[in-house]
């Protein structure tokens, strides 16, 4: 396999741009973890940006290895499909588990009641809160 210095200019530029774009998007998602306050807000940064950032990095990898090996390399497409299918499902499952945990613990300041979708029961004898 040849190194990056062997890559033609017409292929090196898009590879570099896709890598920088993907890294920037992933960095913005990581900064969302630091900046946002509640768990529910923090989930949006990585959940949304990881798919697009990883897609840019995978496209850069696909282009690099296709040009370097002089044949079509599509292994990255399988990885992309896997990420596109699993990342939203995992984020939604983590969010639902957190909502269930906060409703069971009757945490009022956790953000679970912020969108007014769920309400906490007034007395302790009632079961977990149900969505409206």
PDB file of N, CA and C in Angstrom, residues 38-41 43-44 91-108 110-121 128-132:
ATOM      1  N   UNK A  38     -28.294  19.610  31.270  1.00  0.00           N
ATOM      2  CA  UNK A  38     -28.939  18.379  31.748  1.00  0.00           C
ATOM      3  C   UNK A  38     -28.561  17.198  30.859  1.00  0.00           C
ATOM      4  N   UNK A  39     -28.805  16.021  31.385  1.00  0.00           N
ATOM      5  CA  UNK A  39     -28.516  14.794  30.641  1.00  0.00           C
ATOM      6  C   UNK A  39     -29.269  14.766  29.321  1.00  0.00           C
ATOM      7  N   UNK A  40     -30.498  15.201  29.337  1.00  0.00           N
ATOM      8  CA  UNK A  40     -31.339  15.142  28.139  1.00  0.00           C
ATOM      9  C   UNK A  40     -30.839  16.096  27.062  1.00  0.00           C
ATOM     10  N   UNK A  41     -30.325  17.247  27.462  1.00  0.00           N
ATOM     11  CA  UNK A  41     -29.729  18.164  26.487  1.00  0.00           C
ATOM     12  C   UNK A  41     -28.397  17.619  25.987  1.00  0.00           C
ATOM     13  N   UNK A  43     -27.520  14.634  25.459  1.00  0.00           N
ATOM     14  CA  UNK A  43     -27.687  13.527  24.518  1.00  0.00           C
ATOM     15  C   UNK A  43     -27.781  14.013  23.077  1.00  0.00           C
ATOM     16  N   UNK A  44     -28.245  15.235  22.862  1.00  0.00           N
ATOM     17  CA  UNK A  44     -28.444  15.717  21.492  1.00  0.00           C
ATOM     18  C   UNK A  44     -27.127  15.950  20.765  1.00  0.00           C
ATOM     19  N   UNK A  91     -29.256   5.972  21.057  1.00  0.00           N
ATOM     20  CA  UNK A  91     -29.547   7.243  21.726  1.00  0.00           C
ATOM     21  C   UNK A  91     -30.968   7.255  22.278  1.00  0.00           C
ATOM     22  N   UNK A  92     -31.923   6.770  21.510  1.00  0.00           N
ATOM     23  CA  UNK A  92     -33.312   6.743  21.968  1.00  0.00           C
ATOM     24  C   UNK A  92     -33.481   5.797  23.164  1.00  0.00           C
ATOM     25  N   UNK A  93     -32.807   4.665  23.137  1.00  0.00           N
ATOM     26  CA  UNK A  93     -32.901   3.710  24.245  1.00  0.00           C
ATOM     27  C   UNK A  93     -32.299   4.285  25.519  1.00  0.00           C
ATOM     28  N   UNK A  94     -31.167   4.969  25.398  1.00  0.00           N
ATOM     29  CA  UNK A  94     -30.551   5.593  26.571  1.00  0.00           C
ATOM     30  C   UNK A  94     -31.465   6.684  27.130  1.00  0.00           C
ATOM     31  N   UNK A  95     -32.067   7.471  26.250  1.00  0.00           N
ATOM     32  CA  UNK A  95     -32.980   8.538  26.700  1.00  0.00           C
ATOM     33  C   UNK A  95     -34.200   7.944  27.404  1.00  0.00           C
ATOM     34  N   UNK A  96     -34.772   6.904  26.856  1.00  0.00           N
ATOM     35  CA  UNK A  96     -35.951   6.290  27.491  1.00  0.00           C
ATOM     36  C   UNK A  96     -35.606   5.700  28.850  1.00  0.00           C
ATOM     37  N   UNK A  97     -34.420   5.104  28.963  1.00  0.00           N
ATOM     38  CA  UNK A  97     -33.996   4.561  30.257  1.00  0.00           C
ATOM     39  C   UNK A  97     -33.832   5.681  31.275  1.00  0.00           C
ATOM     40  N   UNK A  98     -33.298   6.817  30.847  1.00  0.00           N
ATOM     41  CA  UNK A  98     -33.130   7.952  31.760  1.00  0.00           C
ATOM     42  C   UNK A  98     -34.476   8.525  32.177  1.00  0.00           C
ATOM     43  N   UNK A  99     -35.418   8.617  31.250  1.00  0.00           N
ATOM     44  CA  UNK A  99     -36.764   9.104  31.588  1.00  0.00           C
ATOM     45  C   UNK A  99     -37.407   8.163  32.605  1.00  0.00           C
ATOM     46  N   UNK A 100     -37.332   6.884  32.356  1.00  0.00           N
ATOM     47  CA  UNK A 100     -37.910   5.909  33.274  1.00  0.00           C
ATOM     48  C   UNK A 100     -37.258   6.004  34.647  1.00  0.00           C
ATOM     49  N   UNK A 101     -35.921   6.131  34.683  1.00  0.00           N
ATOM     50  CA  UNK A 101     -35.203   6.254  35.952  1.00  0.00           C
ATOM     51  C   UNK A 101     -35.637   7.499  36.716  1.00  0.00           C
ATOM     52  N   UNK A 102     -35.739   8.628  36.025  1.00  0.00           N
ATOM     53  CA  UNK A 102     -36.104   9.872  36.686  1.00  0.00           C
ATOM     54  C   UNK A 102     -37.556   9.873  37.138  1.00  0.00           C
ATOM     55  N   UNK A 103     -38.425   9.252  36.374  1.00  0.00           N
ATOM     56  CA  UNK A 103     -39.827   9.172  36.791  1.00  0.00           C
ATOM     57  C   UNK A 103     -39.979   8.269  38.012  1.00  0.00           C
ATOM     58  N   UNK A 104     -39.244   7.172  38.035  1.00  0.00           N
ATOM     59  CA  UNK A 104     -39.310   6.266  39.187  1.00  0.00           C
ATOM     60  C   UNK A 104     -38.749   6.936  40.444  1.00  0.00           C
ATOM     61  N   UNK A 105     -37.709   7.741  40.287  1.00  0.00           N
ATOM     62  CA  UNK A 105     -37.096   8.420  41.426  1.00  0.00           C
ATOM     63  C   UNK A 105     -37.808   9.726  41.769  1.00  0.00           C
ATOM     64  N   UNK A 106     -38.794  10.117  40.945  1.00  0.00           N
ATOM     65  CA  UNK A 106     -39.561  11.346  41.128  1.00  0.00           C
ATOM     66  C   UNK A 106     -38.650  12.577  41.196  1.00  0.00           C
ATOM     67  N   UNK A 107     -37.692  12.641  40.287  1.00  0.00           N
ATOM     68  CA  UNK A 107     -36.778  13.785  40.215  1.00  0.00           C
ATOM     69  C   UNK A 107     -37.458  14.909  39.444  1.00  0.00           C
ATOM     70  N   UNK A 108     -37.703  16.011  40.122  1.00  0.00           N
ATOM     71  CA  UNK A 108     -38.385  17.121  39.460  1.00  0.00           C
ATOM     72  C   UNK A 108     -37.413  18.029  38.724  1.00  0.00           C
ATOM     73  N   UNK A 110     -34.639  17.199  37.097  1.00  0.00           N
ATOM     74  CA  UNK A 110     -33.758  16.496  36.166  1.00  0.00           C
ATOM     75  C   UNK A 110     -34.000  16.857  34.712  1.00  0.00           C
ATOM     76  N   UNK A 111     -35.110  17.507  34.427  1.00  0.00           N
ATOM     77  CA  UNK A 111     -35.430  17.856  33.050  1.00  0.00           C
ATOM     78  C   UNK A 111     -36.452  16.932  32.422  1.00  0.00           C
ATOM     79  N   UNK A 112     -36.874  15.907  33.144  1.00  0.00           N
ATOM     80  CA  UNK A 112     -37.825  14.956  32.579  1.00  0.00           C
ATOM     81  C   UNK A 112     -39.200  15.589  32.362  1.00  0.00           C
ATOM     82  N   UNK A 113     -39.540  16.592  33.145  1.00  0.00           N
ATOM     83  CA  UNK A 113     -40.840  17.250  32.988  1.00  0.00           C
ATOM     84  C   UNK A 113     -40.734  18.553  32.197  1.00  0.00           C
ATOM     85  N   UNK A 114     -39.564  18.857  31.636  1.00  0.00           N
ATOM     86  CA  UNK A 114     -39.343  20.139  30.962  1.00  0.00           C
ATOM     87  C   UNK A 114     -40.239  20.314  29.742  1.00  0.00           C
ATOM     88  N   UNK A 115     -40.434  19.297  28.955  1.00  0.00           N
ATOM     89  CA  UNK A 115     -41.259  19.423  27.759  1.00  0.00           C
ATOM     90  C   UNK A 115     -42.730  19.230  28.018  1.00  0.00           C
ATOM     91  N   UNK A 116     -43.112  19.014  29.264  1.00  0.00           N
ATOM     92  CA  UNK A 116     -44.488  18.787  29.699  1.00  0.00           C
ATOM     93  C   UNK A 116     -45.130  17.597  28.990  1.00  0.00           C
ATOM     94  N   UNK A 117     -44.301  16.603  28.650  1.00  0.00           N
ATOM     95  CA  UNK A 117     -44.820  15.357  28.093  1.00  0.00           C
ATOM     96  C   UNK A 117     -45.166  14.409  29.228  1.00  0.00           C
ATOM     97  N   UNK A 118     -44.320  14.384  30.254  1.00  0.00           N
ATOM     98  CA  UNK A 118     -44.538  13.539  31.415  1.00  0.00           C
ATOM     99  C   UNK A 118     -44.825  14.419  32.619  1.00  0.00           C
ATOM    100  N   UNK A 119     -45.693  13.932  33.492  1.00  0.00           N
ATOM    101  CA  UNK A 119     -45.964  14.630  34.742  1.00  0.00           C
ATOM    102  C   UNK A 119     -45.707  13.668  35.889  1.00  0.00           C
ATOM    103  N   UNK A 120     -45.226  14.205  36.987  1.00  0.00           N
ATOM    104  CA  UNK A 120     -44.994  13.392  38.166  1.00  0.00           C
ATOM    105  C   UNK A 120     -46.279  13.312  38.968  1.00  0.00           C
ATOM    106  N   UNK A 121     -46.611  12.137  39.516  1.00  0.00           N
ATOM    107  CA  UNK A 121     -47.815  12.019  40.330  1.00  0.00           C
ATOM    108  C   UNK A 121     -47.678  12.827  41.617  1.00  0.00           C
ATOM    109  N   UNK A 128     -45.663   4.814  38.454  1.00  0.00           N
ATOM    110  CA  UNK A 128     -44.865   5.736  37.646  1.00  0.00           C
ATOM    111  C   UNK A 128     -45.762   6.617  36.785  1.00  0.00           C
ATOM    112  N   UNK A 129     -45.263   7.785  36.451  1.00  0.00           N
ATOM    113  CA  UNK A 129     -46.033   8.724  35.653  1.00  0.00           C
ATOM    114  C   UNK A 129     -46.218   8.219  34.236  1.00  0.00           C
ATOM    115  N   UNK A 130     -47.332   8.525  33.665  1.00  0.00           N
ATOM    116  CA  UNK A 130     -47.649   8.101  32.312  1.00  0.00           C
ATOM    117  C   UNK A 130     -47.562   9.319  31.387  1.00  0.00           C
ATOM    118  N   UNK A 131     -47.226   9.088  30.123  1.00  0.00           N
ATOM    119  CA  UNK A 131     -47.215  10.223  29.190  1.00  0.00           C
ATOM    120  C   UNK A 131     -48.637  10.681  28.910  1.00  0.00           C
ATOM    121  N   UNK A 132     -48.764  11.991  28.624  1.00  0.00           N
ATOM    122  CA  UNK A 132     -50.083  12.520  28.309  1.00  0.00           C
ATOM    123  C   UNK A 132     -50.390  12.335  26.853  1.00  0.00           C
TER     124      UNK A 132
END
